[in-house]
PDB file of C-alpha atoms in Angstrom:
ATOM      1  CA  MET A 108      20.276  -1.453 -20.564  1.00  0.00           C
ATOM      2  CA  ARG A 109      18.105   0.859 -18.454  1.00  0.00           C
ATOM      3  CA  ALA A 110      18.078   0.933 -14.670  1.00  0.00           C
ATOM      4  CA  TRP A 111      15.633   2.331 -12.123  1.00  0.00           C
ATOM      5  CA  SER A 112      15.451   3.006  -8.410  1.00  0.00           C
ATOM      6  CA  LEU A 113      12.030   1.990  -7.008  1.00  0.00           C
ATOM      7  CA  LEU A 114      10.726   3.210  -3.658  1.00  0.00           C
ATOM      8  CA  SER A 115       8.962   0.588  -1.519  1.00  0.00           C
ATOM      9  CA  VAL A 116       7.848   2.030   1.814  1.00  0.00           C
ATOM     10  CA  GLY A 117       5.150  -0.373   2.996  1.00  0.00           C
ATOM     11  CA  GLU A 118       2.598   1.293   5.243  1.00  0.00           C
ATOM     12  CA  TYR A 119       4.478   4.506   6.035  1.00  0.00           C
ATOM     13  CA  ARG A 120       4.408   7.293   3.444  1.00  0.00           C
ATOM     14  CA  HIS A 121       6.002  10.762   3.612  1.00  0.00           C
ATOM     15  CA  PHE A 122       2.846  12.379   2.244  1.00  0.00           C
ATOM     16  CA  GLN A 123      -0.512  10.960   3.297  1.00  0.00           C
ATOM     17  CA  GLY A 124      -2.533  11.271   0.081  1.00  0.00           C
ATOM     18  CA  ASN A 125      -1.453   8.011  -1.498  1.00  0.00           C
ATOM     19  CA  THR A 126      -2.966   5.004   0.265  1.00  0.00           C
ATOM     20  CA  GLY A 127      -0.160   2.685  -0.777  1.00  0.00           C
ATOM     21  CA  TYR A 128       0.536  -0.335  -2.988  1.00  0.00           C
ATOM     22  CA  ALA A 129       0.469  -4.075  -2.443  1.00  0.00           C
ATOM     23  CA  ASP A 130       4.201  -4.681  -2.988  1.00  0.00           C
ATOM     24  CA  VAL A 131       5.795  -8.002  -2.082  1.00  0.00           C
ATOM     25  CA  LEU A 132       9.453  -7.249  -1.461  1.00  0.00           C
ATOM     26  CA  GLY A 133      11.658  -9.688  -3.355  1.00  0.00           C
ATOM     27  CA  SER A 134       8.867 -10.648  -5.758  1.00  0.00           C
ATOM     28  CA  THR A 135       6.599  -7.919  -7.173  1.00  0.00           C
ATOM     29  CA  TYR A 136       6.419  -4.139  -7.340  1.00  0.00           C
ATOM     30  CA  VAL A 137       3.074  -2.414  -7.912  1.00  0.00           C
ATOM     31  CA  PHE A 138       2.753   1.131  -9.267  1.00  0.00           C
ATOM     32  CA  ASP A 139       0.340   3.097 -11.434  1.00  0.00           C
ATOM     33  CA  SER A 140       0.062   5.800 -14.055  1.00  0.00           C
ATOM     34  CA  THR A 141       0.008   8.611 -11.475  1.00  0.00           C
ATOM     35  CA  VAL A 142       3.718   7.902 -10.827  1.00  0.00           C
ATOM     36  CA  THR A 143       6.364   9.683 -12.909  1.00  0.00           C
ATOM     37  CA  TYR A 144       8.143   7.258 -15.314  1.00  0.00           C
ATOM     38  CA  ALA A 145       5.459   4.588 -14.754  1.00  0.00           C
ATOM     39  CA  ASP A 146       5.137   3.916 -18.478  1.00  0.00           C
ATOM     40  CA  LYS A 147       8.911   3.779 -19.011  1.00  0.00           C
ATOM     41  CA  VAL A 148       9.737   0.708 -16.888  1.00  0.00           C
ATOM     42  CA  ARG A 149      10.003  -2.342 -19.162  1.00  0.00           C
ATOM     43  CA  GLU A 150      10.728  -6.044 -19.072  1.00  0.00           C
ATOM     44  CA  GLY A 151      14.489  -6.579 -19.011  1.00  0.00           C
ATOM     45  CA  HIS A 152      15.263  -3.360 -17.125  1.00  0.00           C
ATOM     46  CA  VAL A 153      17.347  -3.550 -13.951  1.00  0.00           C
ATOM     47  CA  VAL A 154      15.645  -2.255 -10.798  1.00  0.00           C
ATOM     48  CA  VAL A 155      17.033  -1.392  -7.368  1.00  0.00           C
ATOM     49  CA  LEU A 156      14.416  -1.491  -4.614  1.00  0.00           C
ATOM     50  CA  ARG A 157      14.867   0.968  -1.761  1.00  0.00           C
ATOM     51  CA  ASN A 158      13.090   2.242   1.329  1.00  0.00           C
ATOM     52  CA  ARG A 159      13.721   5.712   2.730  1.00  0.00           C
ATOM     53  CA  GLU A 160      17.058   4.780   4.312  1.00  0.00           C
ATOM     54  CA  VAL A 161      18.762   1.988   2.355  1.00  0.00           C
ATOM     55  CA  ALA A 162      18.792   0.023  -0.868  1.00  0.00           C
ATOM     56  CA  LEU A 163      17.113  -3.327  -0.289  1.00  0.00           C
ATOM     57  CA  GLY A 164      18.063  -5.334  -3.350  1.00  0.00           C
ATOM     58  CA  VAL A 165      18.528  -5.487  -7.092  1.00  0.00           C
ATOM     59  CA  ALA A 166      16.717  -7.492  -9.754  1.00  0.00           C
ATOM     60  CA  ARG A 167      15.766  -7.560 -13.411  1.00  0.00           C
ATOM     61  CA  VAL A 168      12.144  -7.104 -14.460  1.00  0.00           C
ATOM     62  CA  GLU A 169      10.858 -10.438 -15.783  1.00  0.00           C
ATOM     63  CA  GLY A 170       7.468  -9.189 -16.905  1.00  0.00           C
ATOM     64  CA  ILE A 171       4.898  -6.468 -16.299  1.00  0.00           C
ATOM     65  CA  GLU A 172       1.150  -6.955 -15.917  1.00  0.00           C
ATOM     66  CA  VAL A 173      -0.899  -3.993 -17.181  1.00  0.00           C
ATOM     67  CA  GLN A 174      -4.464  -3.326 -15.994  1.00  0.00           C
ATOM     68  CA  ASP A 175      -6.265  -0.464 -17.752  1.00  0.00           C
ATOM     69  CA  GLY A 176      -9.514   1.258 -16.857  1.00  0.00           C
ATOM     70  CA  LEU A 177      -9.089   1.138 -13.078  1.00  0.00           C
ATOM     71  CA  GLU A 178      -9.669   3.738 -10.402  1.00  0.00           C
ATOM     72  CA  LYS A 179      -7.904   4.391  -7.125  1.00  0.00           C
ATOM     73  CA  MET A 180      -8.836   6.342  -4.053  1.00  0.00           C
ATOM     74  CA  ARG A 181      -6.609   9.247  -3.187  1.00  0.00           C
ATOM     75  CA  LEU A 182      -6.811  11.365  -0.077  1.00  0.00           C
ATOM     76  CA  VAL A 183      -6.511  15.078  -0.820  1.00  0.00           C
ATOM     77  CA  CYS A 184      -6.504  18.419   0.915  1.00  0.00           C
ATOM     78  CA  PRO A 185     -10.146  19.621   1.040  1.00  0.00           C
ATOM     79  CA  ALA A 186      -9.075  23.095  -0.111  1.00  0.00           C
ATOM     80  CA  CYS A 187      -6.618  22.649  -3.005  1.00  0.00           C
ATOM     81  CA  LYS A 188      -7.299  18.950  -3.818  1.00  0.00           C
ATOM     82  CA  ARG A 189      -3.570  18.105  -3.677  1.00  0.00           C
ATOM     83  CA  THR A 190      -2.123  14.992  -2.027  1.00  0.00           C
ATOM     84  CA  LYS A 191       0.880  16.687  -0.458  1.00  0.00           C
ATOM     85  CA  PHE A 192      -0.265  16.979   3.125  1.00  0.00           C
ATOM     86  CA  LYS A 193       1.367  15.709   6.298  1.00  0.00           C
ATOM     87  CA  LYS A 194       0.159  14.585   9.694  1.00  0.00           C
ATOM     88  CA  ARG A 195       1.135  17.028  12.405  1.00  0.00           C
ATOM     89  CA  ALA A 196       2.856  15.546  15.436  1.00  0.00           C
ATOM     90  CA  VAL A 197       0.801  17.120  18.219  1.00  0.00           C
ATOM     91  CA  ALA A 198      -0.991  20.182  16.869  1.00  0.00           C
ATOM     92  CA  SER A 199      -4.661  20.387  15.925  1.00  0.00           C
ATOM     93  CA  PRO A 200      -6.145  20.206  13.300  1.00  0.00           C
ATOM     94  CA  ALA A 201      -4.393  16.935  12.510  1.00  0.00           C
ATOM     95  CA  PHE A 202      -3.101  17.672   8.984  1.00  0.00           C
ATOM     96  CA  LEU A 203      -1.251  20.463   7.211  1.00  0.00           C
ATOM     97  CA  CYS A 204      -1.237  20.847   3.424  1.00  0.00           C
ATOM     98  CA  GLN A 205       2.266  21.556   2.153  1.00  0.00           C
ATOM     99  CA  LYS A 206       0.893  23.376  -0.916  1.00  0.00           C
ATOM    100  CA  CYS A 207      -1.844  25.748   0.257  1.00  0.00           C
ATOM    101  CA  ARG A 208      -1.041  25.537   4.020  1.00  0.00           C
ATOM    102  CA  THR A 209      -4.624  24.636   4.911  1.00  0.00           C
ATOM    103  CA  LYS A 210      -5.063  22.828   8.241  1.00  0.00           C
ATOM    104  CA  PHE A 211      -7.756  20.146   8.490  1.00  0.00           C
ATOM    105  CA  ASP A 212      -8.780  17.064  10.475  1.00  0.00           C
ATOM    106  CA  THR A 213     -10.217  14.829   7.739  1.00  0.00           C
ATOM    107  CA  PRO A 214      -8.777  14.423   4.220  1.00  0.00           C
ATOM    108  CA  GLU A 215     -11.194  14.278   1.291  1.00  0.00           C
ATOM    109  CA  ALA A 216     -11.403  10.956  -0.606  1.00  0.00           C
ATOM    110  CA  VAL A 217     -11.502  11.231  -4.416  1.00  0.00           C
ATOM    111  CA  GLN A 218     -11.379   8.665  -7.216  1.00  0.00           C
ATOM    112  CA  VAL A 219      -8.868   9.010 -10.038  1.00  0.00           C
ATOM    113  CA  PRO A 220      -8.592   6.872 -13.207  1.00  0.00           C
ATOM    114  CA  ILE A 221      -5.379   4.849 -13.429  1.00  0.00           C
ATOM    115  CA  THR A 222      -3.521   2.146 -15.270  1.00  0.00           C
ATOM    116  CA  ARG A 223      -1.970  -0.278 -12.778  1.00  0.00           C
ATOM    117  CA  TYR A 224       1.368  -1.981 -13.416  1.00  0.00           C
ATOM    118  CA  THR A 225       2.738  -5.005 -11.547  1.00  0.00           C
ATOM    119  CA  ALA A 226       6.420  -5.701 -12.204  1.00  0.00           C
ATOM    120  CA  HIS A 227       7.584  -9.258 -11.466  1.00  0.00           C
ATOM    121  CA  TYR A 228      11.241  -9.780 -10.624  1.00  0.00           C
ATOM    122  CA  GLY A 229      11.453 -12.574  -8.026  1.00  0.00           C
ATOM    123  CA  SER A 230      13.748 -15.105  -9.701  1.00  0.00           C
ATOM    124  CA  THR A 231      16.589 -12.565 -10.169  1.00  0.00           C
ATOM    125  CA  TRP A 232      16.360 -10.835  -6.761  1.00  0.00           C
ATOM    126  CA  ARG A 233      19.632 -10.190  -4.905  1.00  0.00           C
ATOM    127  CA  GLU A 234      20.075  -8.305  -1.621  1.00  0.00           C
ATOM    128  CA  LEU A 235      22.287  -5.216  -1.563  1.00  0.00           C
ATOM    129  CA  PRO A 236      24.114  -4.956   1.784  1.00  0.00           C
ATOM    130  CA  GLY A 237      25.220  -1.607   3.150  1.00  0.00           C
ATOM    131  CA  VAL A 238      24.018   0.737   0.382  1.00  0.00           C
ATOM    132  CA  THR A 239      22.443   3.939   1.687  1.00  0.00           C
ATOM    133  CA  VAL A 240      19.860   5.952  -0.196  1.00  0.00           C
ATOM    134  CA  GLU A 241      22.368   8.811  -0.406  1.00  0.00           C
ATOM    135  CA  ARG A 242      24.816   6.523  -2.207  1.00  0.00           C
ATOM    136  CA  LEU A 243      22.069   5.360  -4.532  1.00  0.00           C
ATOM    137  CA  ARG A 244      21.050   8.927  -5.249  1.00  0.00           C
ATOM    138  CA  ALA A 245      24.635   9.664  -6.279  1.00  0.00           C
ATOM    139  CA  ILE A 246      24.259   7.333  -9.286  1.00  0.00           C
ATOM    140  CA  ALA A 247      20.826   8.660 -10.275  1.00  0.00           C
ATOM    141  CA  LEU A 248      20.261  10.574 -13.485  1.00  0.00           C
ATOM    142  CA  ASN A 249      18.357  13.241 -11.560  1.00  0.00           C
ATOM    143  CA  GLN A 250      18.467  14.394  -7.973  1.00  0.00           C
ATOM    144  CA  SER A 251      14.765  14.367  -7.123  1.00  0.00           C
ATOM    145  CA  LYS A 252      14.085  13.156  -3.586  1.00  0.00           C
ATOM    146  CA  GLN A 253      10.335  12.758  -4.096  1.00  0.00           C
ATOM    147  CA  GLN A 254      10.041  10.436  -7.103  1.00  0.00           C
ATOM    148  CA  SER A 255       9.005   6.858  -6.356  1.00  0.00           C
ATOM    149  CA  ILE A 256      10.615   5.754  -9.629  1.00  0.00           C
ATOM    150  CA  SER A 257      13.935   7.385 -10.493  1.00  0.00           C
ATOM    151  CA  PRO A 258      16.264   6.649 -13.432  1.00  0.00           C
ATOM    152  CA  LEU A 259      19.757   5.387 -12.577  1.00  0.00           C
ATOM    153  CA  ASP A 260      22.966   5.573 -14.605  1.00  0.00           C
ATOM    154  CA  PRO A 261      23.238   1.938 -15.808  1.00  0.00           C
ATOM    155  CA  ASN A 262      27.045   2.036 -16.060  1.00  0.00           C
ATOM    156  CA  ARG A 263      27.365   3.228 -12.484  1.00  0.00           C
ATOM    157  CA  VAL A 264      24.902   0.551 -11.356  1.00  0.00           C
ATOM    158  CA  VAL A 265      27.200  -2.049 -12.930  1.00  0.00           C
ATOM    159  CA  ASP A 266      30.198  -0.505 -11.142  1.00  0.00           C
ATOM    160  CA  LEU A 267      28.355  -0.484  -7.803  1.00  0.00           C
ATOM    161  CA  LEU A 268      27.374  -4.141  -8.132  1.00  0.00           C
ATOM    162  CA  ALA A 269      30.926  -5.084  -9.039  1.00  0.00           C
ATOM    163  CA  GLU A 270      32.214  -3.250  -5.956  1.00  0.00           C
ATOM    164  CA  LEU A 271      29.743  -5.164  -3.768  1.00  0.00           C
ATOM    165  CA  ALA A 272      30.525  -8.483  -5.502  1.00  0.00           C
ATOM    166  CA  VAL A 273      26.832  -8.811  -6.416  1.00  0.00           C
ATOM    167  CA  PRO A 274      26.261 -10.272  -9.903  1.00  0.00           C
ATOM    168  CA  LEU A 275      24.297  -8.198 -12.399  1.00  0.00           C
ATOM    169  CA  PRO A 276      20.833  -9.805 -12.518  1.00  0.00           C
ATOM    170  CA  PRO A 277      20.640 -11.978 -15.637  1.00  0.00           C
ATOM    171  CA  SER A 278      17.950 -11.778 -18.247  1.00  0.00           C
ATOM    172  CA  SER A 279      15.412 -14.231 -16.913  1.00  0.00           C
ATOM    173  CA  THR A 280      13.326 -16.897 -18.571  1.00  0.00           C
ATOM    174  CA  PRO A 281      10.087 -18.260 -17.081  1.00  0.00           C
ATOM    175  CA  PRO A 282      10.661 -21.441 -15.038  1.00  0.00           C
ATOM    176  CA  SER A 283       9.226 -24.677 -16.353  1.00  0.00           C
ATOM    177  CA  PRO A 284       6.276 -26.138 -14.409  1.00  0.00           C
ATOM    178  CA  SER A 285       8.569 -28.719 -12.809  1.00  0.00           C
ATOM    179  CA  SER A 286      11.196 -26.199 -11.695  1.00  0.00           C
ATOM    180  CA  GLU A 287      11.616 -25.479  -8.013  1.00  0.00           C
ATOM    181  CA  LEU A 288      10.675 -21.930  -7.067  1.00  0.00           C
ATOM    182  CA  PRO A 289      13.176 -19.832  -5.103  1.00  0.00           C
ATOM    183  CA  ALA A 290      12.919 -20.288  -1.344  1.00  0.00           C
ATOM    184  CA  GLY A 291      14.787 -19.264   1.769  1.00  0.00           C
ATOM    185  CA  HIS A 292      15.006 -16.214   4.013  1.00  0.00           C
ATOM    186  CA  ARG A 293      16.026 -12.603   3.662  1.00  0.00           C
ATOM    187  CA  VAL A 294      16.688  -9.775   6.088  1.00  0.00           C
ATOM    188  CA  GLU A 295      14.493  -6.702   5.635  1.00  0.00           C
ATOM    189  CA  LEU A 296      14.674  -3.252   7.169  1.00  0.00           C
ATOM    190  CA  VAL A 297      11.067  -2.099   7.483  1.00  0.00           C
ATOM    191  CA  ARG A 298       8.912   0.263   9.520  1.00  0.00           C
ATOM    192  CA  VAL A 299       6.870  -1.980  11.837  1.00  0.00           C
ATOM    193  CA  ARG A 300       3.375  -1.134  13.055  1.00  0.00           C
ATOM    194  CA  THR A 301       3.389  -1.394  16.852  1.00  0.00           C
ATOM    195  CA  GLY A 302       0.490  -2.198  19.170  1.00  0.00           C
ATOM    196  CA  GLN A 303      -1.392  -4.380  16.681  1.00  0.00           C
ATOM    197  CA  GLN A 304      -1.336  -7.514  18.861  1.00  0.00           C
ATOM    198  CA  ALA A 305      -2.649  -5.636  21.889  1.00  0.00           C
ATOM    199  CA  PHE A 306      -5.315  -4.023  19.690  1.00  0.00           C
ATOM    200  CA  ARG A 307      -6.473  -7.454  18.473  1.00  0.00           C
ATOM    201  CA  ALA A 308      -6.440  -8.856  22.008  1.00  0.00           C
ATOM    202  CA  ALA A 309      -8.633  -5.982  23.227  1.00  0.00           C
ATOM    203  CA  LEU A 310     -11.120  -6.569  20.410  1.00  0.00           C
ATOM    204  CA  LEU A 311     -11.215 -10.309  21.148  1.00  0.00           C
ATOM    205  CA  GLN A 312     -11.958  -9.540  24.785  1.00  0.00           C
ATOM    206  CA  ARG A 313     -14.741  -7.149  23.779  1.00  0.00           C
ATOM    207  CA  ASP A 314     -16.357  -9.139  20.923  1.00  0.00           C
ATOM    208  CA  GLY A 315     -15.283 -12.744  21.434  1.00  0.00           C
ATOM    209  CA  GLU A 316     -14.454 -15.033  18.505  1.00  0.00           C
ATOM    210  CA  VAL A 317     -16.860 -13.301  16.133  1.00  0.00           C
ATOM    211  CA  CYS A 318     -16.314 -11.655  12.764  1.00  0.00           C
ATOM    212  CA  ALA A 319     -18.408  -8.470  12.781  1.00  0.00           C
ATOM    213  CA  ILE A 320     -19.666  -9.278   9.257  1.00  0.00           C
ATOM    214  CA  THR A 321     -19.770 -13.080   8.882  1.00  0.00           C
ATOM    215  CA  GLY A 322     -20.434 -14.144  12.476  1.00  0.00           C
ATOM    216  CA  PRO A 323     -18.732 -16.736  14.737  1.00  0.00           C
ATOM    217  CA  CYS A 324     -15.279 -17.593  13.447  1.00  0.00           C
ATOM    218  CA  PRO A 325     -12.139 -19.405  14.689  1.00  0.00           C
ATOM    219  CA  LYS A 326      -9.849 -17.035  16.533  1.00  0.00           C
ATOM    220  CA  GLU A 327      -6.970 -17.999  14.228  1.00  0.00           C
ATOM    221  CA  ALA A 328      -8.851 -16.551  11.228  1.00  0.00           C
ATOM    222  CA  LEU A 329      -9.741 -13.239  12.879  1.00  0.00           C
ATOM    223  CA  GLU A 330      -7.817 -10.010  12.315  1.00  0.00           C
ATOM    224  CA  ALA A 331      -8.166  -6.603  13.919  1.00  0.00           C
ATOM    225  CA  ALA A 332      -9.462  -4.087  11.381  1.00  0.00           C
ATOM    226  CA  HIS A 333      -9.287  -0.298  11.617  1.00  0.00           C
ATOM    227  CA  LEU A 334     -12.321   1.684  10.495  1.00  0.00           C
ATOM    228  CA  ARG A 335     -10.065   4.693  10.013  1.00  0.00           C
ATOM    229  CA  GLN A 336      -6.885   4.334   7.968  1.00  0.00           C
ATOM    230  CA  PHE A 337      -4.065   3.518  10.373  1.00  0.00           C
ATOM    231  CA  ALA A 338      -1.467   5.110   8.055  1.00  0.00           C
ATOM    232  CA  VAL A 339      -3.317   8.424   8.402  1.00  0.00           C
ATOM    233  CA  HIS A 340      -4.511   8.353  12.012  1.00  0.00           C
ATOM    234  CA  VAL A 341      -1.887   6.051  13.653  1.00  0.00           C
ATOM    235  CA  ASP A 342      -4.427   5.130  16.305  1.00  0.00           C
ATOM    236  CA  HIS A 343      -5.439   1.798  17.877  1.00  0.00           C
ATOM    237  CA  SER A 344      -8.710   3.037  19.438  1.00  0.00           C
ATOM    238  CA  THR A 345     -10.941   0.022  20.037  1.00  0.00           C
ATOM    239  CA  ASP A 346     -14.091   2.070  19.372  1.00  0.00           C
ATOM    240  CA  ALA A 347     -12.822   2.456  15.806  1.00  0.00           C
ATOM    241  CA  GLY A 348     -11.910  -1.217  15.414  1.00  0.00           C
ATOM    242  CA  ILE A 349     -13.718  -4.465  14.610  1.00  0.00           C
ATOM    243  CA  LEU A 350     -12.725  -8.102  14.203  1.00  0.00           C
ATOM    244  CA  LEU A 351     -12.964  -9.448  10.652  1.00  0.00           C
ATOM    245  CA  ARG A 352     -12.206 -12.762   8.992  1.00  0.00           C
ATOM    246  CA  ALA A 353      -8.912 -12.440   7.104  1.00  0.00           C
ATOM    247  CA  ASP A 354     -10.379 -12.416   3.569  1.00  0.00           C
ATOM    248  CA  VAL A 355     -13.178 -10.066   4.611  1.00  0.00           C
ATOM    249  CA  HIS A 356     -10.597  -7.773   6.231  1.00  0.00           C
ATOM    250  CA  SER A 357      -8.670  -7.539   2.952  1.00  0.00           C
ATOM    251  CA  LEU A 358     -11.827  -6.629   0.998  1.00  0.00           C
ATOM    252  CA  PHE A 359     -12.951  -4.211   3.715  1.00  0.00           C
ATOM    253  CA  ASP A 360      -9.610  -2.363   3.659  1.00  0.00           C
ATOM    254  CA  ARG A 361      -9.766  -2.075  -0.139  1.00  0.00           C
ATOM    255  CA  GLY A 362     -13.207  -0.502  -0.026  1.00  0.00           C
ATOM    256  CA  MET A 363     -15.017  -3.421  -1.654  1.00  0.00           C
ATOM    257  CA  MET A 364     -17.148  -3.998   1.441  1.00  0.00           C
ATOM    258  CA  ALA A 365     -18.539  -1.600   4.038  1.00  0.00           C
ATOM    259  CA  VAL A 366     -21.242  -1.245   6.671  1.00  0.00           C
ATOM    260  CA  ASN A 367     -24.114   1.208   6.250  1.00  0.00           C
ATOM    261  CA  PRO A 368     -24.012   3.289   9.461  1.00  0.00           C
ATOM    262  CA  SER A 369     -27.789   3.831   9.434  1.00  0.00           C
ATOM    263  CA  SER A 370     -28.990   0.254   8.927  1.00  0.00           C
ATOM    264  CA  LYS A 371     -25.799  -1.437  10.246  1.00  0.00           C
ATOM    265  CA  GLN A 372     -26.080  -3.814   7.301  1.00  0.00           C
ATOM    266  CA  VAL A 373     -23.324  -5.023   4.968  1.00  0.00           C
ATOM    267  CA  CYS A 374     -22.990  -3.260   1.622  1.00  0.00           C
ATOM    268  CA  LEU A 375     -20.872  -4.618  -1.248  1.00  0.00           C
ATOM    269  CA  ALA A 376     -19.157  -3.025  -4.218  1.00  0.00           C
ATOM    270  CA  PRO A 377     -20.870  -4.085  -7.479  1.00  0.00           C
ATOM    271  CA  ALA A 378     -17.710  -5.944  -8.542  1.00  0.00           C
ATOM    272  CA  LEU A 379     -17.970  -8.177  -5.465  1.00  0.00           C
ATOM    273  CA  ARG A 380     -21.598  -9.165  -5.973  1.00  0.00           C
ATOM    274  CA  VAL A 381     -20.715 -11.554  -8.815  1.00  0.00           C
ATOM    275  CA  TYR A 382     -19.078 -13.923  -6.302  1.00  0.00           C
ATOM    276  CA  PRO A 383     -21.769 -16.091  -4.620  1.00  0.00           C
ATOM    277  CA  MET A 384     -19.782 -16.552  -1.404  1.00  0.00           C
ATOM    278  CA  TYR A 385     -19.686 -12.784  -0.851  1.00  0.00           C
ATOM    279  CA  ALA A 386     -22.977 -11.863  -2.553  1.00  0.00           C
ATOM    280  CA  GLN A 387     -24.849 -13.622   0.261  1.00  0.00           C
ATOM    281  CA  LEU A 388     -23.384 -11.106   2.723  1.00  0.00           C
ATOM    282  CA  GLU A 389     -25.215  -8.169   1.082  1.00  0.00           C
ATOM    283  CA  GLY A 390     -27.711  -6.739   3.590  1.00  0.00           C
ATOM    284  CA  ARG A 391     -26.509  -8.976   6.424  1.00  0.00           C
ATOM    285  CA  PRO A 392     -26.859  -7.372   9.879  1.00  0.00           C
ATOM    286  CA  THR A 393     -23.559  -6.715  11.628  1.00  0.00           C
ATOM    287  CA  SER A 394     -22.308  -6.824  15.190  1.00  0.00           C
ATOM    288  CA  LEU A 395     -21.097  -3.329  16.106  1.00  0.00           C
ATOM    289  CA  ALA A 396     -21.406  -3.210  19.900  1.00  0.00           C
ATOM    290  CA  GLY A 397     -19.027  -0.641  21.342  1.00  0.00           C
ATOM    291  CA  VAL A 398     -18.098   0.761  17.905  1.00  0.00           C
ATOM    292  CA  ASP A 399     -18.066   4.476  17.067  1.00  0.00           C
ATOM    293  CA  LEU A 400     -20.653   4.892  14.282  1.00  0.00           C
ATOM    294  CA  ASP A 401     -18.896   8.043  13.067  1.00  0.00           C
ATOM    295  CA  ALA A 402     -15.872   5.876  12.219  1.00  0.00           C
ATOM    296  CA  VAL A 403     -18.228   3.413  10.465  1.00  0.00           C
ATOM    297  CA  ARG A 404     -19.689   6.340   8.507  1.00  0.00           C
ATOM    298  CA  GLN A 405     -16.274   7.597   7.426  1.00  0.00           C
ATOM    299  CA  HIS A 406     -15.288   4.176   6.084  1.00  0.00           C
ATOM    300  CA  PHE A 407     -18.667   3.714   4.364  1.00  0.00           C
ATOM    301  CA  THR A 408     -18.486   7.130   2.679  1.00  0.00           C
ATOM    302  CA  ALA A 409     -14.946   6.558   1.364  1.00  0.00           C
ATOM    303  CA  ALA A 410     -15.764   3.040   0.140  1.00  0.00           C
ATOM    304  CA  ALA A 411     -19.101   3.911  -1.482  1.00  0.00           C
ATOM    305  CA  ALA A 412     -17.465   6.788  -3.368  1.00  0.00           C
ATOM    306  CA  THR A 413     -15.405   4.214  -5.290  1.00  0.00           C
ATOM    307  CA  TRP A 414     -18.498   2.263  -6.438  1.00  0.00           C
ATOM    308  CA  ARG A 415     -20.022   5.022  -8.566  1.00  0.00           C
TER     309      ARG A 415
END
């Protein structure tokens, strides 16, 4: 048996170069080939999910989806092209590279080729109460504090679970179509983005019930979108925000849709143009009253760089 500790941090990241993964805690874990040990995690391995403070739960990998030939956007230091830079608390420029010590206000967006892995583990998930990261690190096979995926001593994992009276996750088999899927509630310790509701309310007051890209839309379907990455800038400025329909917001955040700052028209990634519902949005004029066009330009430049 092999065992791994997997870091799941949601929106907050220690270094700002990685734009994050679409994990679903208690169900799936997404990682890629830029992560150390990415190609070593296998079906049947035991995994312990953790954030930066505590272990969240334990499970056994039921299967791994592999997607080759993809690219991801990484934010890098403009000088040394490394991802290890941090946001400064109050000083200016906003960022400091931990490698070359360059200070800068805007990270550079680059595309890197990747293989993406999605590990599924939902049917064997068990919470782990009261286990700190320090305790988890004590049963690791190395003492790195930076690795998102770290190998654990499987015998000591078994001992820890026995001490906590948590069963070792069984080898799983896919449920039959008639089986009931797991349901219920769990307690999570997460870093919560604050101010989002007030940000959305301010945008609704400014723009009304209108998606900036698709037009009039029920308020219930509208979300407040940031033109600049919130994880990097941690800023709810309304001049850098727009209201978007929920599905459009998801595509916009992933760089598959953007607004040309010169024409103020919608531009789509080539991969999105094959879907008729979205293809019809290409070239559509947008509503950008009260929006900082420099923020629009930054989003457009980062998104368009991924389409080449």
